[in-house]
Coordinates of C-alpha atoms in Angstrom, one line a residue:
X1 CA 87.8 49.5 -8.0
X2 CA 87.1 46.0 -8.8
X3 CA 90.0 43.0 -7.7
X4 CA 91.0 41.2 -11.6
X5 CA 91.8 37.8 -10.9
X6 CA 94.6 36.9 -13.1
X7 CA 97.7 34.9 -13.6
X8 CA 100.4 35.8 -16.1
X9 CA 100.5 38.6 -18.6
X10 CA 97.7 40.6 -19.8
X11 CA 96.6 38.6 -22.8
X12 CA 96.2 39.7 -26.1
X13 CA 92.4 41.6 -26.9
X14 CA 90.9 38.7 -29.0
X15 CA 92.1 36.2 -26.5
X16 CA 91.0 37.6 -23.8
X17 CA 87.3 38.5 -25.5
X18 CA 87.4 34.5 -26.3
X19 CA 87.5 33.7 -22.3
X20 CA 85.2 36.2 -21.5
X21 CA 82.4 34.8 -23.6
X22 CA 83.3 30.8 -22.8
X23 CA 83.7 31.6 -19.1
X24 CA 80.0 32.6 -18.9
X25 CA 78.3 30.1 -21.4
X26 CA 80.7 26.9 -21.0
X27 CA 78.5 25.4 -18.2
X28 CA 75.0 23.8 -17.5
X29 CA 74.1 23.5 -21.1
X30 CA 76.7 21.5 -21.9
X31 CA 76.5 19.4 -18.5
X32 CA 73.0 18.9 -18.3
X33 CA 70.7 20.1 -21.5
X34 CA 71.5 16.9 -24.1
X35 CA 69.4 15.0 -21.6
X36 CA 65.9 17.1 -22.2
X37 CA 66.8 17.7 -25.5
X38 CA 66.9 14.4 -26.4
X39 CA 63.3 14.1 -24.6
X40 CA 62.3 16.6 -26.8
X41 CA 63.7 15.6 -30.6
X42 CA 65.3 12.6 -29.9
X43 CA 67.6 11.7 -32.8
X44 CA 66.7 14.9 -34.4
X45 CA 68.3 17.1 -31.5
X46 CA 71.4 17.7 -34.2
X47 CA 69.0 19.9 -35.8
X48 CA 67.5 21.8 -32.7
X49 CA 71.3 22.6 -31.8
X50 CA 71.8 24.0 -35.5
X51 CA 68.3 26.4 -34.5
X52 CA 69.8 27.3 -31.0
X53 CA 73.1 28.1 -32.5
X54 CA 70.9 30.6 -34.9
X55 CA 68.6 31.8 -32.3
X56 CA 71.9 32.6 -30.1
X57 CA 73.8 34.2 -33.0
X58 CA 71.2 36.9 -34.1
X59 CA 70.9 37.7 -30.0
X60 CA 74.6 38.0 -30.1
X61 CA 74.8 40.6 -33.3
X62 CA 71.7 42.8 -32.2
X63 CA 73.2 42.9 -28.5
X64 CA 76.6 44.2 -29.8
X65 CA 75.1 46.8 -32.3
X66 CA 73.2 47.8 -29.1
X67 CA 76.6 48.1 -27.0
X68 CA 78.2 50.0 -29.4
X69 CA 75.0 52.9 -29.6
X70 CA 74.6 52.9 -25.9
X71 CA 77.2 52.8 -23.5
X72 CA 77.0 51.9 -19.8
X73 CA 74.8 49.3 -17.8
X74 CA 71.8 47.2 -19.6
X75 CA 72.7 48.6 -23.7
X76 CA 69.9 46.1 -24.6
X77 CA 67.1 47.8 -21.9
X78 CA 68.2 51.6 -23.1
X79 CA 68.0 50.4 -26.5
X80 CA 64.6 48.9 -26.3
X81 CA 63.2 51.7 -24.2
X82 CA 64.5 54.2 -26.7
X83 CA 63.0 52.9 -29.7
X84 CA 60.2 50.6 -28.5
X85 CA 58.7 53.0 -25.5
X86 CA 58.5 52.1 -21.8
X87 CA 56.3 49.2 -21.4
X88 CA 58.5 47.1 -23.9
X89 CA 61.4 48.2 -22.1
X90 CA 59.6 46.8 -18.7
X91 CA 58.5 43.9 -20.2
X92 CA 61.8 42.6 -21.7
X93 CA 63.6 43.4 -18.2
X94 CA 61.3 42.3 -16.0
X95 CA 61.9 38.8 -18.2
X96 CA 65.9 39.6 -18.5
X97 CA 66.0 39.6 -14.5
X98 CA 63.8 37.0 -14.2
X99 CA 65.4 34.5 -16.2
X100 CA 69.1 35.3 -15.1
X101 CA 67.6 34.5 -10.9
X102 CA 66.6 31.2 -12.5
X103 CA 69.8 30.3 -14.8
X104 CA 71.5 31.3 -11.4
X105 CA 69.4 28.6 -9.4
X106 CA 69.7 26.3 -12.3
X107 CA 73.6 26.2 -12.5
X108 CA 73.6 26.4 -8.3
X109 CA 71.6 22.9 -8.2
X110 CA 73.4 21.3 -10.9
X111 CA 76.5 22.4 -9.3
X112 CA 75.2 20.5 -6.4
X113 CA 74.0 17.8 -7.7
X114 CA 77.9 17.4 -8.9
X115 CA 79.5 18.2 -5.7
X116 CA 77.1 16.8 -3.5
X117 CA 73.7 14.9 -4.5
X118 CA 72.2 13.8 -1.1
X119 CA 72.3 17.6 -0.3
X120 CA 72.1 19.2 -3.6
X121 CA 69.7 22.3 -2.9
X122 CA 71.9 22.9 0.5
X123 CA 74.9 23.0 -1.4
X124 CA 73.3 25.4 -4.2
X125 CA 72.2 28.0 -1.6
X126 CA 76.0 27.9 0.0
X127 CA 77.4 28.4 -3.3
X128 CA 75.1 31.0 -4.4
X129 CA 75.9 32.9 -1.3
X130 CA 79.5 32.3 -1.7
X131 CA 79.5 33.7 -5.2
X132 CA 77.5 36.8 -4.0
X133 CA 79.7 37.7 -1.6
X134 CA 82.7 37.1 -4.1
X135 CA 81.1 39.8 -6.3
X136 CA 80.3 42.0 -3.6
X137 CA 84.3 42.4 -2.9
X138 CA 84.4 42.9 -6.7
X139 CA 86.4 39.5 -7.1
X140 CA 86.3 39.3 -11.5
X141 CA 87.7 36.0 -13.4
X142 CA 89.7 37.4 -16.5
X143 CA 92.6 36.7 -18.0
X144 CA 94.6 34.0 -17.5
X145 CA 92.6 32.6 -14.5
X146 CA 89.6 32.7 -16.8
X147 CA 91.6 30.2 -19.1
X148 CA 92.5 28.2 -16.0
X149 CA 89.2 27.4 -15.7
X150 CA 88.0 26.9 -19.0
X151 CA 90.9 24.4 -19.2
X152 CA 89.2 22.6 -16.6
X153 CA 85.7 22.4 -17.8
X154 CA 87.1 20.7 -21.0
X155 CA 89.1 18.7 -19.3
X156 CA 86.4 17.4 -17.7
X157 CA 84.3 16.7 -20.4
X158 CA 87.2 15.5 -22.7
X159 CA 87.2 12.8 -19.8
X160 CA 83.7 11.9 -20.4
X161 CA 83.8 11.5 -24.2
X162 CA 86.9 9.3 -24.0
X163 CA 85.5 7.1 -21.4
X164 CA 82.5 6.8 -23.5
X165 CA 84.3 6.2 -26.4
X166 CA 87.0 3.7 -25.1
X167 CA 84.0 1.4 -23.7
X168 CA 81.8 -0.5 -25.1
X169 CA 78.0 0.6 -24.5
X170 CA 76.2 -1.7 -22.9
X171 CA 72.8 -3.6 -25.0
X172 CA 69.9 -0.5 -25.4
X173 CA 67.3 -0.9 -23.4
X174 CA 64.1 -1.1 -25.3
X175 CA 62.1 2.3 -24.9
X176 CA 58.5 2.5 -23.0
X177 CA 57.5 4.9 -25.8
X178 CA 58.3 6.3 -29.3
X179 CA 60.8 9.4 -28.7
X180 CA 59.7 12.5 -30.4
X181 CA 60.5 13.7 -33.6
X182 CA 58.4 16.3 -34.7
X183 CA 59.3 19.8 -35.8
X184 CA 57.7 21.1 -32.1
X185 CA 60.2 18.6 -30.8
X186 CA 62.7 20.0 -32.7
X187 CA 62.4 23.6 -31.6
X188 CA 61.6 22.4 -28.1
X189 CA 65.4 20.7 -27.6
X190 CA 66.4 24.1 -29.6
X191 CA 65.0 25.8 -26.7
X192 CA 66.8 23.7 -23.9
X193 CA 69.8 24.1 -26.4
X194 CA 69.8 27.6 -26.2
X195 CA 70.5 27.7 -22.4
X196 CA 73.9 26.8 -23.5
X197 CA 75.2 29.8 -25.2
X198 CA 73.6 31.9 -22.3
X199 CA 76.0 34.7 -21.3
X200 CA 77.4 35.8 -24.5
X201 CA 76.1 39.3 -23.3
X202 CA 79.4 39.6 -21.2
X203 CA 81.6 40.0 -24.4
X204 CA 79.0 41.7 -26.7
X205 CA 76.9 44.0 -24.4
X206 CA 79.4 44.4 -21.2
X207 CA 78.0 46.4 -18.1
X208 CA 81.8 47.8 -17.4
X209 CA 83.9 49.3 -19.7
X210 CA 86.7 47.3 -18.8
X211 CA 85.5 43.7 -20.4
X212 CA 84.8 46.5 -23.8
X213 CA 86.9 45.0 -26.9
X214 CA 87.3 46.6 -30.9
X215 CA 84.5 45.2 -32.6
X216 CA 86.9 43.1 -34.2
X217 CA 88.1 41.5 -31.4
X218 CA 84.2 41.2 -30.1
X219 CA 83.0 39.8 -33.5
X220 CA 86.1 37.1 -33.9
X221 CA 85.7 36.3 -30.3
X222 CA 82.0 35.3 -30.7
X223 CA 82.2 33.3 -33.3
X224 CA 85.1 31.6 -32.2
X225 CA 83.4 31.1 -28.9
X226 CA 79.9 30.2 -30.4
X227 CA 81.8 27.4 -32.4
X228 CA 83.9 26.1 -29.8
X229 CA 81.0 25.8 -27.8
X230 CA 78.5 24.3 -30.2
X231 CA 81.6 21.4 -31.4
X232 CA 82.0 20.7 -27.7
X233 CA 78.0 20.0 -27.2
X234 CA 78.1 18.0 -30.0
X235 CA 81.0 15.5 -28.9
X236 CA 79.4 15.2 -25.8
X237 CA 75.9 14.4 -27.0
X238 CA 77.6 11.9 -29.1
X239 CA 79.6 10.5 -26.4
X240 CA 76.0 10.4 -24.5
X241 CA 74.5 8.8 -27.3
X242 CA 76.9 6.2 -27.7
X243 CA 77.2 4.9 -24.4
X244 CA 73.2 5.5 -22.9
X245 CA 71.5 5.5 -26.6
X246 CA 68.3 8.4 -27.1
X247 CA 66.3 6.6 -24.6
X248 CA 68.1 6.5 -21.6
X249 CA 69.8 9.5 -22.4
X250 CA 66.0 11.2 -22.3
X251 CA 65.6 9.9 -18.9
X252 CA 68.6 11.0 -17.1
X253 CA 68.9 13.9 -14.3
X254 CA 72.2 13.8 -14.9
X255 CA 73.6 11.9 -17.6
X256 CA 77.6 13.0 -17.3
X257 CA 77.2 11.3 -13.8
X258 CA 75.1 8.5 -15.3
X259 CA 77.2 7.3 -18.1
X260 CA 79.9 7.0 -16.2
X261 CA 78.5 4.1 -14.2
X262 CA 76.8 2.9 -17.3
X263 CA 80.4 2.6 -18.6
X264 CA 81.5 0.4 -16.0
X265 CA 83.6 3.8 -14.6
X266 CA 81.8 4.9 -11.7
X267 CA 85.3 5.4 -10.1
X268 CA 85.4 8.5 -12.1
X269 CA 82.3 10.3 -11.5
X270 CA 83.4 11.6 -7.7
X271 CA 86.3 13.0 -9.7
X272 CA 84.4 14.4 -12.5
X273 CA 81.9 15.5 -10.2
X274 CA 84.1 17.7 -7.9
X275 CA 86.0 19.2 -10.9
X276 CA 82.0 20.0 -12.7
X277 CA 81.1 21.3 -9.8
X278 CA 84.5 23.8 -9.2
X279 CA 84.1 24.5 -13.2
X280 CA 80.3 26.0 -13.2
X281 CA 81.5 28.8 -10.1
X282 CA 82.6 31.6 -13.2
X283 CA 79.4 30.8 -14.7
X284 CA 77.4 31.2 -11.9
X285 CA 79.5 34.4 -11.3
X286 CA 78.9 35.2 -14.7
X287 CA 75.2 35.0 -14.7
X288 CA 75.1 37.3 -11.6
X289 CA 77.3 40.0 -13.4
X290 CA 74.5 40.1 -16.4
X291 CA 71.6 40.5 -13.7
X292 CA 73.7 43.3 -12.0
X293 CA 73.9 45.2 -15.7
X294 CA 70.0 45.4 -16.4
X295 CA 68.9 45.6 -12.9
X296 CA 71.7 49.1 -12.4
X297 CA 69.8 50.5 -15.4
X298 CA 66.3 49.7 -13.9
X299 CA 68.1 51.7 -10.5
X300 CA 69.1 54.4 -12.9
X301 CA 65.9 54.7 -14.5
X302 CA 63.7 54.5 -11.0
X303 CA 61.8 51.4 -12.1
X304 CA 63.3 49.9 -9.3
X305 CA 64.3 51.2 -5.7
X306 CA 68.0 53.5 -5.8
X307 CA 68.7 51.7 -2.9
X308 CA 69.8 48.8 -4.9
X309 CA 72.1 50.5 -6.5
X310 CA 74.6 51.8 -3.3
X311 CA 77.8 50.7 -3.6
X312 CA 80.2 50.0 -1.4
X313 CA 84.0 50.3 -0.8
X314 CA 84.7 47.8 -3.9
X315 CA 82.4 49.8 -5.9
X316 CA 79.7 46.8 -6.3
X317 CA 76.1 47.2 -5.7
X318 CA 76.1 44.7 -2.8
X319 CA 72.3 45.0 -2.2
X320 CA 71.4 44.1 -5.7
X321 CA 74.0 41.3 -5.7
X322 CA 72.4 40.3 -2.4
X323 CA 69.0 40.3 -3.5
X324 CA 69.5 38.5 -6.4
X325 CA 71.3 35.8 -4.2
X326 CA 68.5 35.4 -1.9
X327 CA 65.9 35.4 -4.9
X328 CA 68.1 32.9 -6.8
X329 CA 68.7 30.6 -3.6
X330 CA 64.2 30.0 -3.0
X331 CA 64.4 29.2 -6.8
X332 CA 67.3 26.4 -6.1
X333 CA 65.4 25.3 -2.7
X334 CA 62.0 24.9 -4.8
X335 CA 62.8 24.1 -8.2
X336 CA 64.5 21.0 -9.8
X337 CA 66.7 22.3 -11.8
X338 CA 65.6 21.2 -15.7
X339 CA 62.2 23.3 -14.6
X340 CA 64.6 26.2 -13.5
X341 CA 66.4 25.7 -16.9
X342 CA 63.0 25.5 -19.3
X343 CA 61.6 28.7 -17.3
X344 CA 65.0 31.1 -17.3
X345 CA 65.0 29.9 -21.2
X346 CA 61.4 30.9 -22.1
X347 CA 62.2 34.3 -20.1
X348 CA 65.4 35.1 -21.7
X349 CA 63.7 34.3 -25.1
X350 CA 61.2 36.7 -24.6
X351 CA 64.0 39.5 -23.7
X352 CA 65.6 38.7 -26.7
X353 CA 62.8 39.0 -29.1
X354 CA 62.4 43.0 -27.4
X355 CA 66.4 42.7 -28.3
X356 CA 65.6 41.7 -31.8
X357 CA 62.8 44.0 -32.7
X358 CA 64.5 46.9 -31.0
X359 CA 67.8 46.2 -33.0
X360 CA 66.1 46.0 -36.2
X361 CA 65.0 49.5 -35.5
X362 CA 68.4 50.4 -34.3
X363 CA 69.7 49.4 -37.7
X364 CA 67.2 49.9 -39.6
X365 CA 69.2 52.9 -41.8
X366 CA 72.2 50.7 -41.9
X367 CA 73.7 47.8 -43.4
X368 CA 70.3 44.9 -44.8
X369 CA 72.1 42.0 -43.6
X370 CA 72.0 43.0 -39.7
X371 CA 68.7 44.1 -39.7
X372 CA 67.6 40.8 -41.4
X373 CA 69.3 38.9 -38.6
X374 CA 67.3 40.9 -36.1
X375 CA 64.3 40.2 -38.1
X376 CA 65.1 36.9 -37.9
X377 CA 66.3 36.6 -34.5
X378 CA 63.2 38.1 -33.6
X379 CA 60.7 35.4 -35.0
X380 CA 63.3 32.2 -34.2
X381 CA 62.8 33.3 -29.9
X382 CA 59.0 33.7 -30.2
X383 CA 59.1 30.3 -31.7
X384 CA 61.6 29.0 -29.2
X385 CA 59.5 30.6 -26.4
X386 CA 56.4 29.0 -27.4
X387 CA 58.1 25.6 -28.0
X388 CA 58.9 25.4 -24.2
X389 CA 56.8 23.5 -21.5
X390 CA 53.6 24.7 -20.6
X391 CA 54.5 25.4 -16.8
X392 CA 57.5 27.6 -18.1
X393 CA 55.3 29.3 -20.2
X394 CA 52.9 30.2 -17.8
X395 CA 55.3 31.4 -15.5
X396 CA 57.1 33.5 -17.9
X397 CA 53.6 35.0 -18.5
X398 CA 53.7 35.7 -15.0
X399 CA 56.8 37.6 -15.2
X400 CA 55.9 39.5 -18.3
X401 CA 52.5 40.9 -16.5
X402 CA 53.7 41.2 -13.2
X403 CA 57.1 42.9 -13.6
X404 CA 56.2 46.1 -15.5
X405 CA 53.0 46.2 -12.7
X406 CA 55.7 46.5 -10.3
X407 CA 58.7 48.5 -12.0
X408 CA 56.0 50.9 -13.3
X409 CA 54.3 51.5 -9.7
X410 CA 57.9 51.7 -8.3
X411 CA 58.6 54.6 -11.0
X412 CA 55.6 56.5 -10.2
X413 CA 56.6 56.4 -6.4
X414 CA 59.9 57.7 -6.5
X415 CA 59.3 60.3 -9.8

C-alpha cells in the first residue's frame, strides 16, 4: 500500500480535493512562464492568461466526465481509444507521455536554477532521481502536508509581490525592439500560460481511487483551484511588471530571482530561492504520478512492454517511475528549460484536443453545455498548439509519428 504523508486530521473532501489540484499545478508556471509570455504578447499577456484559463477549464470538465465513465489508470486514453479507435488513442499518449517527461525536466531545471544556478542541470538530475525513488516507496503528499507546502509556495511569492510593491522600480530601460502584440502573440503567451494549470488531472482524472472525490467536491475544488491559481499569476505578473516593466521582464531566465536584485533586495533571493526550490518537489512528484497513470494503461493495453508495469513491495511500478526519471533527467541535462516548457506544452495540447474530441463523443447524448465545452476545448488547444515555437512544434510532430510507430510495433510483438 502506498505511505500518505500527512499531518493532523483527515481533512474535509472539498478541502482536501483543493490541495490535490494546487499541489500539482502551483509551480513552474507561476515561477517562470510571465517572462515568455510577456515575449510573446507583451502588455496583452492579460488576455492570453484569460485564453489559458479557457483552454485549461474545458481540459479539466472533459477529463472528469472521462473519470467518471472509466475507472482506473489513464480515463482520458480508454476514453479516447473507445470512441476515437487505436491510432488516436496512440497518438494522444504517445504526446501525454511525452509532454509529462518534459514538464518533469522543465520543473527539475527551474528547481535548480533556484537552489543552485552554477550547477543547475546537476541539481535537476539529483532531484529527479530523488523524487523517483520517493515514488517508488509510494511516498504521496496529501492532506495536511499537501497544505504545508502550498503554504509555502505562497509564501514565497507573497514575498516577491510585496518587495516589488514596497520599492520603487527603477527608470525602464528603453527596449531594442517593439514587443509583440498581435493576436498570434496573444495565443502564444496563452500557450506558455497554460503550463501553469498543468496537473489538474490529479483531482479530475485520478489514476488511484484513493485521490477519487463526489463530483461535487471535484467540480468546487477546480474551480476554486483554477481561480486561486489564475489570481496568484496575475499578482505576480503585476509585481513583475511593476518593478522590471514588459521589456526586461521578456528578457529574463528567471525573473523572481531577477527582480529581486532589481529591487535593490538581492539579500532575499538565496532565501526565496531555497524555499522555490523545496516548494516545486510535490509538483515534480505530481507530474511523475500523471505519467505513471497513462503509461500503466499503455502496460495494460500491451502498447508498451508489461515489464513496466511490475510492482514492487509498495505496490508502485518502480520500472516505469525509473524510466521516466532517466528519460526526464537527458531532457534536464540537454534542454534549457523555457524549450522544455514550450515543447511539454505543444505535446500536452495535442493530448488534450484527442481529450476534447473524445469527450464530446462521450457526451454527446447528454447535457449541450459540456459537449460545447469539449467542442470548444477542442479547437482552443489546436490553436494553442500551433501558436507555439516552431522547434516545439517540430518536435511534438516527432512525438506524434514516432510514438504510435513504436507502441503499435510493441502491441503486435507481445499480442
Amino acid at each position: 500500500m502506498a505511505q500518505q504523508v500527512e499531518s493532523g486530521d483527515q481533512l474535509p473532501s472539498g478541502t482536501g480535493a483543493i490541495a490535490l489540484a494546487l499541489g500539482g499545478m502551483l509551480g513552474v508556471g507561476v515561477f517562470v512562464a510571465p517572462a515568455p509570455a510577456a515575449a510573446a504578447a507583451g502588455p496583452w499577456l492579460p488576455l492570453g492568461l484569460l485564453v489559458a484559463l479557457l483552454a485549461a477549464a474545458c481540459a479539466a470538465l472533459a477529463t472528469a466526465h472521462q473519470s467518471v465513465a472509466y475507472r482506473g489508470p489513464g480515463p482520458t486514453y480508454a476514453c479516447v481509444r473507445d470512441r476515437m479507435g487505436v491510432l488516436p488513442a496512440r497518438i494522444g499518449a504517445s504526446a501525454y507521455l511525452a509532454g509529462q517527461v518534459a514538464a518533469m525536466a522543465a520543473i527539475a531545471r527551474v528547481l535548480g536554477e533556484f537552489f543552485l544556478p552554477a550547477a543547475a542541470p546537476q541539481v535537476a538530475a539529483v532531484a529527479i532521481l530523488l523524487v523517483v525513488l520517493a515514488a517508488t516507496v509510494g511516498l504521496r503528499i496529501r492532506g495536511g502536508a499537501a497544505w504545508l507546502w502550498l503554504v509555502l509556495t505562497v509564501a514565497v511569492l507573497g514575498l516577491v509581490v510585496v518587495t516589488c510593491f514596497a520599492i520603487d522600480p527603477v527608470p525602464p530601460i528603453p527596449a531594442g525592439r517593439p514587443l509583440s502584440d498581435s493576436a498570434v502573440g496573444i495565443t502564444g503567451a496563452a500557450g506558455v500560460l497554460f503550463f501553469a494549470y498543468l496537473g489538474f488531472e490529479r483531482l479530475t482524472a485520478p489514476a488511484s481511487e484513493q485521490d477519487r472525490f463526489a463530483w461535487s467536491a471535484m467540480r468546487r475544488g477546480t474551480v476554486i483551484s483554477f481561480a486561486a491559481l489564475t489570481v496568484l499569476l496575475a499578482a505576480v505578473t503585476a509585481a513583475l511588471v511593476h518593478q522590471l516593466g514588459w521589456s526586461r521582464l521578456a528578457l529574463s531566465p528567471t525573473p523572481i530571482r531577477d527582480v529581486l536584485t532589481a529591487a535593490a533586495a538581492a539579500d532575499l533571493a538565496p532565501l526565496v530561492g531555497v524555499g522555490a526550490a523545496v516548494a516545486l518537489l510535490p509538483v515534480l512528484l505530481g507530474a511523475l504520478e500523471s505519467f505513471r497513470s497513462t503509461a500503466l494503461a499503455l502496460v495494460h493495453d500491451r502498447d508498451l512492454p508489461r515489464a513496466l508495469g511490475r510492482t514492487g513491495s509498495a505496490g508502485t511500478p518502480y520500472l516505469l517511475d525509473v524510466t521516466a526519471g532517466v528519460a526526464a533527467v537527458a531532457v534536464a541535462l540537454l534542454v534549457p528549460p523555457v524549450s522544455a516548457m514550450a515543447f511539454a506544452v505543444c505535446c500536452l495540447l495535442v493530448h488534450y484536443a484527442f481529450a476534447n474530441a473524445a469527450a464530446r463523443v462521450l457526451l454527446a447524448e447528454g447535457r449541450t453545455w459540456p459537449m460545447r465545452m469539449a467542442c470548444l476545448g477542442m479547437g482552443v488547444s489546436v490553436v494553442l498548439a500551433m501558436s507555439m515555437p516552431i522547434s516545439a512544434m517540430l518536435a511534438t510532430l516527432a512525438v506524434v509519428v514516432i510514438g504510435p510507430l513504436v507502441t503499435g510495433g510493441l502491441s503486435r510483438h507481445w499480442s
